[in-house]
Amino acid sequence: MMRTKFLASLLPAAGLAVAILLAPQPSAGQAAKAAPKAAAKANTYKAPRTPDGHADLQGVWQVLDTSIAAGIEPHTPALGIQAGVGVIVDPADGKIPYKPEARAKQQENFKNRAKLDPVNKCYMPGPSRVLTMPFPFQILQTPKYIMLASEYTHMLRYVYMDRKVHQYDGALDFWLGDSIGRWDGDTLVVSTTANNAQTWYDMSGNHHSDKLTVEERFTRTGADTMAYTATMTDPETLTRPFTVSLTLHRNTDQYAQLMEYECHAYAEEDVR
């Protein structure tokens, strides 16, 4: 009798567990799409101002989800790759809309990532990838330019606020591109062209051509949080643009600062 009563008492809990398991779960794309909507709804925060009246974005910032560095698409674990749900919010499936030949190249890059990843050679990672790596960066703000200083290899990226047009399209390319900025209310909008085709989006071999243009948006959503989105447009490798969305977190230490990081390539080239 006591055994029967004990089993009966477990039935409601068991039923609840089954209901939870069978309930429809949001896909990675659906979850990612919900994130920027929630941020926009909650964004009643009024950022502090710089002397010229714009939102003050200064501070030491970092992304906390380390899986993004491994892959911006949803991905399973592999050697040196941490599993993650990705950060692509458009398209809704969370996948980069590659042309077939570009997807084939990405898959080949993935197989040979230890040798081909430009970061493994200590090259600069490109304007958007540097923000998704597990290295903090500092924003310094003036009316003429905004500087993003990364802990990764002492890297400095300048966003020019006193220029309206890009100067190097089709003539030169740069590891960090040519970035010009403007203000859309309290949001910093950065347009970057003249990107070096050797940089990747992540460790998984996701790549682009030198025709890539990037539009980034930085919006403070709280004293210690900032919403970041980036839309990639590349007619050579993509069938349509795609957008990533993530949250940056401010280092709240009283004396927050960047440390020195010296990159050393994992494998030396055979010089024989």
mmCIF file of C-alpha atoms in Angstrom:
data_model
loop_
_atom_site.group_PDB
_atom_site.id
_atom_site.type_symbol
_atom_site.label_atom_id
_atom_site.label_comp_id
_atom_site.label_asym_id
_atom_site.label_seq_id
_atom_site.Cartn_x
_atom_site.Cartn_y
_atom_site.Cartn_z
ATOM 1 C CA MET A 1 0.000 0.000 0.000
ATOM 2 C CA MET A 2 2.769 2.449 0.896
ATOM 3 C CA ARG A 3 4.554 1.607 -2.375
ATOM 4 C CA THR A 4 1.353 2.307 -4.342
ATOM 5 C CA LYS A 5 0.869 5.685 -2.642
ATOM 6 C CA PHE A 6 4.518 6.626 -3.294
ATOM 7 C CA LEU A 7 4.237 5.818 -7.020
ATOM 8 C CA ALA A 8 0.977 7.740 -7.232
ATOM 9 C CA SER A 9 2.639 10.792 -5.717
ATOM 10 C CA LEU A 10 5.234 10.763 -8.498
ATOM 11 C CA LEU A 11 2.713 10.839 -11.340
ATOM 12 C CA PRO A 12 2.010 14.634 -11.333
ATOM 13 C CA ALA A 13 5.749 15.439 -11.386
ATOM 14 C CA ALA A 14 6.365 12.892 -14.124
ATOM 15 C CA GLY A 15 3.551 14.332 -16.184
ATOM 16 C CA LEU A 16 4.966 17.827 -15.817
ATOM 17 C CA ALA A 17 8.423 16.639 -16.924
ATOM 18 C CA VAL A 18 6.960 14.953 -20.012
ATOM 19 C CA ALA A 19 4.994 18.095 -20.858
ATOM 20 C CA ILE A 20 8.138 20.201 -20.648
ATOM 21 C CA LEU A 21 10.098 17.794 -22.844
ATOM 22 C CA LEU A 22 7.343 17.627 -25.468
ATOM 23 C CA ALA A 23 6.644 21.363 -25.522
ATOM 24 C CA PRO A 24 7.834 23.087 -28.728
ATOM 25 C CA GLN A 25 11.236 24.692 -28.217
ATOM 26 C CA PRO A 26 12.330 27.866 -30.002
ATOM 27 C CA SER A 27 14.935 27.385 -32.713
ATOM 28 C CA ALA A 28 18.313 29.122 -32.517
ATOM 29 C CA GLY A 29 17.098 31.597 -35.105
ATOM 30 C CA GLN A 30 13.894 32.331 -33.177
ATOM 31 C CA ALA A 31 15.780 32.817 -29.921
ATOM 32 C CA ALA A 32 18.286 35.090 -31.629
ATOM 33 C CA LYS A 33 15.523 37.160 -33.231
ATOM 34 C CA ALA A 34 13.836 37.634 -29.873
ATOM 35 C CA ALA A 35 16.988 39.050 -28.275
ATOM 36 C CA PRO A 36 17.190 42.379 -30.182
ATOM 37 C CA LYS A 37 13.422 42.872 -29.836
ATOM 38 C CA ALA A 38 13.675 42.468 -26.062
ATOM 39 C CA ALA A 39 16.631 44.851 -25.980
ATOM 40 C CA ALA A 40 14.747 47.455 -28.009
ATOM 41 C CA LYS A 41 11.708 47.168 -25.747
ATOM 42 C CA ALA A 42 13.818 47.612 -22.624
ATOM 43 C CA ASN A 43 15.995 50.368 -24.052
ATOM 44 C CA THR A 44 14.644 53.336 -22.129
ATOM 45 C CA TYR A 45 18.132 53.903 -20.737
ATOM 46 C CA LYS A 46 19.569 57.385 -21.247
ATOM 47 C CA ALA A 47 23.313 57.193 -21.753
ATOM 48 C CA PRO A 48 25.642 59.742 -20.154
ATOM 49 C CA ARG A 49 26.816 62.489 -22.499
ATOM 50 C CA THR A 50 30.202 63.534 -23.791
ATOM 51 C CA PRO A 51 31.086 67.267 -23.850
ATOM 52 C CA ASP A 52 29.828 67.481 -27.457
ATOM 53 C CA GLY A 53 26.413 66.135 -26.410
ATOM 54 C CA HIS A 54 26.533 62.608 -27.847
ATOM 55 C CA ALA A 55 26.012 59.338 -25.998
ATOM 56 C CA ASP A 56 29.130 58.358 -24.080
ATOM 57 C CA LEU A 57 30.202 54.873 -25.192
ATOM 58 C CA GLN A 58 33.577 54.990 -23.485
ATOM 59 C CA GLY A 59 34.843 52.202 -21.288
ATOM 60 C CA VAL A 60 36.327 48.715 -21.482
ATOM 61 C CA TRP A 61 33.870 46.311 -23.121
ATOM 62 C CA GLN A 62 33.781 42.605 -23.892
ATOM 63 C CA VAL A 63 31.451 39.913 -25.184
ATOM 64 C CA LEU A 64 30.945 37.213 -22.531
ATOM 65 C CA ASP A 65 29.692 34.382 -24.763
ATOM 66 C CA THR A 66 32.980 32.761 -25.769
ATOM 67 C CA SER A 67 31.258 30.382 -28.229
ATOM 68 C CA ILE A 68 30.771 33.278 -30.669
ATOM 69 C CA ALA A 69 34.495 33.365 -31.415
ATOM 70 C CA ALA A 70 34.261 29.731 -32.519
ATOM 71 C CA GLY A 71 31.326 30.283 -34.864
ATOM 72 C CA ILE A 72 28.692 32.910 -35.585
ATOM 73 C CA GLU A 73 26.363 30.223 -36.999
ATOM 74 C CA PRO A 74 24.767 27.539 -34.795
ATOM 75 C CA HIS A 75 27.448 24.856 -34.466
ATOM 76 C CA THR A 76 28.348 21.645 -32.655
ATOM 77 C CA PRO A 77 31.644 21.121 -30.824
ATOM 78 C CA ALA A 78 34.777 20.059 -32.674
ATOM 79 C CA LEU A 79 38.498 20.123 -31.995
ATOM 80 C CA GLY A 80 39.194 23.618 -30.666
ATOM 81 C CA ILE A 81 35.563 24.636 -31.330
ATOM 82 C CA GLN A 82 33.133 25.361 -28.482
ATOM 83 C CA ALA A 83 29.480 24.588 -29.294
ATOM 84 C CA GLY A 84 27.141 27.550 -29.611
ATOM 85 C CA VAL A 85 23.763 28.714 -30.891
ATOM 86 C CA GLY A 86 25.250 31.495 -33.037
ATOM 87 C CA VAL A 87 24.384 35.187 -33.207
ATOM 88 C CA ILE A 88 22.871 35.575 -36.687
ATOM 89 C CA VAL A 89 19.384 37.093 -36.411
ATOM 90 C CA ASP A 90 18.727 37.561 -40.131
ATOM 91 C CA PRO A 91 18.147 35.189 -41.924
ATOM 92 C CA ALA A 92 15.914 33.531 -39.341
ATOM 93 C CA ASP A 93 17.603 30.121 -39.695
ATOM 94 C CA GLY A 94 20.805 31.582 -38.251
ATOM 95 C CA LYS A 95 22.876 30.559 -41.277
ATOM 96 C CA ILE A 96 25.111 32.692 -43.480
ATOM 97 C CA PRO A 97 23.415 32.915 -46.928
ATOM 98 C CA TYR A 98 26.438 31.749 -48.888
ATOM 99 C CA LYS A 99 26.548 31.098 -52.585
ATOM 100 C CA PRO A 100 27.248 27.365 -53.155
ATOM 101 C CA GLU A 101 30.897 27.872 -54.066
ATOM 102 C CA ALA A 102 31.437 30.134 -51.044
ATOM 103 C CA ARG A 103 29.902 27.510 -48.706
ATOM 104 C CA ALA A 104 32.221 24.903 -50.197
ATOM 105 C CA LYS A 105 35.182 27.169 -49.452
ATOM 106 C CA GLN A 106 33.984 27.667 -45.872
ATOM 107 C CA GLN A 107 33.817 23.906 -45.380
ATOM 108 C CA GLU A 108 37.340 23.524 -46.732
ATOM 109 C CA ASN A 109 38.523 26.336 -44.457
ATOM 110 C CA PHE A 110 36.962 24.537 -41.489
ATOM 111 C CA LYS A 111 38.777 21.292 -42.257
ATOM 112 C CA ASN A 112 42.096 23.154 -42.455
ATOM 113 C CA ARG A 113 41.393 25.835 -39.838
ATOM 114 C CA ALA A 114 44.520 25.200 -37.756
ATOM 115 C CA LYS A 115 46.655 26.091 -40.765
ATOM 116 C CA LEU A 116 44.467 28.642 -42.564
ATOM 117 C CA ASP A 117 42.872 30.740 -39.804
ATOM 118 C CA PRO A 118 44.539 34.174 -40.110
ATOM 119 C CA VAL A 119 44.350 34.665 -36.331
ATOM 120 C CA ASN A 120 46.491 31.544 -35.890
ATOM 121 C CA LYS A 121 49.104 33.440 -37.885
ATOM 122 C CA CYS A 122 48.709 36.487 -35.609
ATOM 123 C CA TYR A 123 47.126 38.554 -38.392
ATOM 124 C CA MET A 124 44.568 41.207 -37.526
ATOM 125 C CA PRO A 125 41.097 39.636 -37.276
ATOM 126 C CA GLY A 126 38.993 42.214 -39.133
ATOM 127 C CA PRO A 127 36.591 44.893 -37.866
ATOM 128 C CA SER A 128 33.744 42.693 -36.604
ATOM 129 C CA ARG A 129 35.586 39.532 -35.543
ATOM 130 C CA VAL A 130 37.785 41.440 -33.119
ATOM 131 C CA LEU A 131 34.675 42.305 -31.076
ATOM 132 C CA THR A 132 33.555 38.664 -30.798
ATOM 133 C CA MET A 133 36.930 37.298 -29.679
ATOM 134 C CA PRO A 134 37.556 36.719 -25.935
ATOM 135 C CA PHE A 135 39.592 39.904 -25.631
ATOM 136 C CA PRO A 136 38.310 43.150 -24.098
ATOM 137 C CA PHE A 137 38.479 46.383 -26.052
ATOM 138 C CA GLN A 138 38.340 50.001 -24.988
ATOM 139 C CA ILE A 139 36.342 52.785 -26.637
ATOM 140 C CA LEU A 140 37.813 56.287 -26.614
ATOM 141 C CA GLN A 141 35.650 59.073 -28.000
ATOM 142 C CA THR A 142 36.349 62.486 -29.557
ATOM 143 C CA PRO A 143 34.251 64.651 -31.897
ATOM 144 C CA LYS A 144 36.549 63.844 -34.863
ATOM 145 C CA TYR A 145 37.115 60.141 -34.366
ATOM 146 C CA ILE A 146 36.286 57.204 -32.127
ATOM 147 C CA MET A 147 39.026 54.693 -31.356
ATOM 148 C CA LEU A 148 38.532 51.043 -30.472
ATOM 149 C CA ALA A 149 41.682 49.699 -28.811
ATOM 150 C CA SER A 150 41.772 45.907 -28.476
ATOM 151 C CA GLU A 151 43.768 43.848 -26.013
ATOM 152 C CA TYR A 152 44.514 41.554 -28.958
ATOM 153 C CA THR A 153 48.007 42.459 -30.266
ATOM 154 C CA HIS A 154 47.716 46.165 -29.320
ATOM 155 C CA MET A 155 45.257 46.649 -32.189
ATOM 156 C CA LEU A 156 43.854 50.144 -32.791
ATOM 157 C CA ARG A 157 40.836 50.779 -34.983
ATOM 158 C CA TYR A 158 39.759 54.309 -35.901
ATOM 159 C CA VAL A 159 36.221 55.344 -36.826
ATOM 160 C CA TYR A 160 36.349 58.747 -38.515
ATOM 161 C CA MET A 161 33.419 60.969 -37.584
ATOM 162 C CA ASP A 162 34.471 63.960 -39.713
ATOM 163 C CA ARG A 163 34.311 62.118 -43.051
ATOM 164 C CA LYS A 164 31.158 61.476 -45.080
ATOM 165 C CA VAL A 165 32.532 59.181 -47.815
ATOM 166 C CA HIS A 166 34.974 56.284 -47.994
ATOM 167 C CA GLN A 167 38.301 57.160 -49.579
ATOM 168 C CA TYR A 168 39.752 53.780 -50.583
ATOM 169 C CA ASP A 169 36.978 51.755 -52.251
ATOM 170 C CA GLY A 170 38.455 49.680 -55.060
ATOM 171 C CA ALA A 171 41.941 51.125 -54.535
ATOM 172 C CA LEU A 172 43.291 49.709 -51.261
ATOM 173 C CA ASP A 173 42.170 47.298 -48.592
ATOM 174 C CA PHE A 174 43.018 47.139 -44.909
ATOM 175 C CA TRP A 175 42.983 44.471 -42.221
ATOM 176 C CA LEU A 176 40.496 46.621 -40.277
ATOM 177 C CA GLY A 177 38.877 48.281 -43.278
ATOM 178 C CA ASP A 178 38.101 51.981 -43.711
ATOM 179 C CA SER A 179 35.513 53.033 -41.114
ATOM 180 C CA ILE A 180 33.426 56.199 -41.034
ATOM 181 C CA GLY A 181 30.789 56.909 -38.400
ATOM 182 C CA ARG A 182 27.673 58.947 -37.763
ATOM 183 C CA TRP A 183 25.129 59.332 -34.986
ATOM 184 C CA ASP A 184 21.551 58.092 -35.279
ATOM 185 C CA GLY A 185 20.171 59.510 -32.035
ATOM 186 C CA ASP A 186 22.151 57.760 -29.294
ATOM 187 C CA THR A 187 23.290 54.977 -31.640
ATOM 188 C CA LEU A 188 26.739 55.042 -33.216
ATOM 189 C CA VAL A 189 26.476 53.782 -36.805
ATOM 190 C CA VAL A 190 29.742 52.663 -38.419
ATOM 191 C CA SER A 191 30.170 51.872 -42.112
ATOM 192 C CA THR A 192 33.293 49.934 -43.092
ATOM 193 C CA THR A 193 34.584 49.200 -46.599
ATOM 194 C CA ALA A 194 38.013 48.383 -48.115
ATOM 195 C CA ASN A 195 38.140 45.134 -46.130
ATOM 196 C CA ASN A 196 40.981 42.675 -46.595
ATOM 197 C CA ALA A 197 39.635 39.392 -47.990
ATOM 198 C CA GLN A 198 42.034 37.356 -45.842
ATOM 199 C CA THR A 199 40.100 37.944 -42.608
ATOM 200 C CA TRP A 200 37.446 35.524 -41.342
ATOM 201 C CA TYR A 201 34.275 36.084 -39.323
ATOM 202 C CA ASP A 202 35.196 33.355 -36.794
ATOM 203 C CA MET A 203 37.271 30.209 -36.146
ATOM 204 C CA SER A 204 34.972 28.075 -38.319
ATOM 205 C CA GLY A 205 36.299 29.339 -41.629
ATOM 206 C CA ASN A 206 33.447 31.712 -42.412
ATOM 207 C CA HIS A 207 34.929 34.104 -44.933
ATOM 208 C CA HIS A 208 34.215 37.023 -47.263
ATOM 209 C CA SER A 209 35.684 38.820 -50.261
ATOM 210 C CA ASP A 210 37.233 42.270 -50.558
ATOM 211 C CA LYS A 211 33.799 43.504 -51.667
ATOM 212 C CA LEU A 212 32.486 43.140 -48.118
ATOM 213 C CA THR A 213 30.835 46.162 -46.525
ATOM 214 C CA VAL A 214 29.882 46.161 -42.838
ATOM 215 C CA GLU A 215 27.368 48.394 -41.067
ATOM 216 C CA GLU A 216 27.637 48.252 -37.273
ATOM 217 C CA ARG A 217 25.371 49.815 -34.656
ATOM 218 C CA PHE A 218 26.441 50.433 -31.045
ATOM 219 C CA THR A 219 23.667 51.398 -28.565
ATOM 220 C CA ARG A 220 24.036 51.559 -24.795
ATOM 221 C CA THR A 221 21.115 49.764 -23.155
ATOM 222 C CA GLY A 222 22.247 50.204 -19.562
ATOM 223 C CA ALA A 223 25.102 51.437 -17.408
ATOM 224 C CA ASP A 224 27.062 48.251 -18.126
ATOM 225 C CA THR A 225 25.518 46.832 -21.322
ATOM 226 C CA MET A 226 25.579 47.765 -24.988
ATOM 227 C CA ALA A 227 23.661 46.279 -27.905
ATOM 228 C CA TYR A 228 25.791 45.565 -30.974
ATOM 229 C CA THR A 229 24.577 44.606 -34.444
ATOM 230 C CA ALA A 230 26.495 44.223 -37.683
ATOM 231 C CA THR A 231 25.079 43.711 -41.175
ATOM 232 C CA MET A 232 27.399 42.106 -43.735
ATOM 233 C CA THR A 233 26.905 42.720 -47.447
ATOM 234 C CA ASP A 234 29.136 40.882 -49.919
ATOM 235 C CA PRO A 235 27.858 40.283 -53.473
ATOM 236 C CA GLU A 236 30.724 37.920 -54.287
ATOM 237 C CA THR A 237 30.084 35.366 -51.532
ATOM 238 C CA LEU A 238 26.499 35.996 -50.364
ATOM 239 C CA THR A 239 23.069 35.694 -51.942
ATOM 240 C CA ARG A 240 21.816 38.413 -49.579
ATOM 241 C CA PRO A 241 23.104 40.394 -46.555
ATOM 242 C CA PHE A 242 23.041 38.875 -43.075
ATOM 243 C CA THR A 243 22.974 40.443 -39.597
ATOM 244 C CA VAL A 244 24.494 39.422 -36.272
ATOM 245 C CA SER A 245 23.318 40.724 -32.894
ATOM 246 C CA LEU A 246 24.967 40.404 -29.485
ATOM 247 C CA THR A 247 25.420 42.131 -26.135
ATOM 248 C CA LEU A 248 28.639 43.773 -24.970
ATOM 249 C CA HIS A 249 29.380 44.106 -21.258
ATOM 250 C CA ARG A 250 31.353 46.876 -19.571
ATOM 251 C CA ASN A 251 34.173 46.067 -17.176
ATOM 252 C CA THR A 252 33.044 47.638 -13.897
ATOM 253 C CA ASP A 253 36.374 47.400 -12.073
ATOM 254 C CA GLN A 254 37.399 50.757 -10.641
ATOM 255 C CA TYR A 255 40.671 50.696 -12.556
ATOM 256 C CA ALA A 256 39.625 48.705 -15.628
ATOM 257 C CA GLN A 257 42.358 48.569 -18.229
ATOM 258 C CA LEU A 258 43.616 46.505 -21.127
ATOM 259 C CA MET A 259 46.438 44.075 -20.477
ATOM 260 C CA GLU A 260 49.277 43.353 -22.902
ATOM 261 C CA TYR A 261 48.783 40.365 -25.173
ATOM 262 C CA GLU A 262 51.554 39.255 -27.499
ATOM 263 C CA CYS A 263 50.437 36.843 -30.201
ATOM 264 C CA HIS A 264 52.665 33.909 -31.141
ATOM 265 C CA ALA A 265 51.767 31.754 -34.138
ATOM 266 C CA TYR A 266 50.866 28.184 -33.200
ATOM 267 C CA ALA A 267 53.058 26.619 -35.854
ATOM 268 C CA GLU A 268 56.152 27.920 -37.559
ATOM 269 C CA GLU A 269 56.296 27.719 -41.342
ATOM 270 C CA ASP A 270 58.737 25.264 -42.846
ATOM 271 C CA VAL A 271 61.494 27.465 -44.280
ATOM 272 C CA ARG A 272 63.536 24.662 -45.841
#
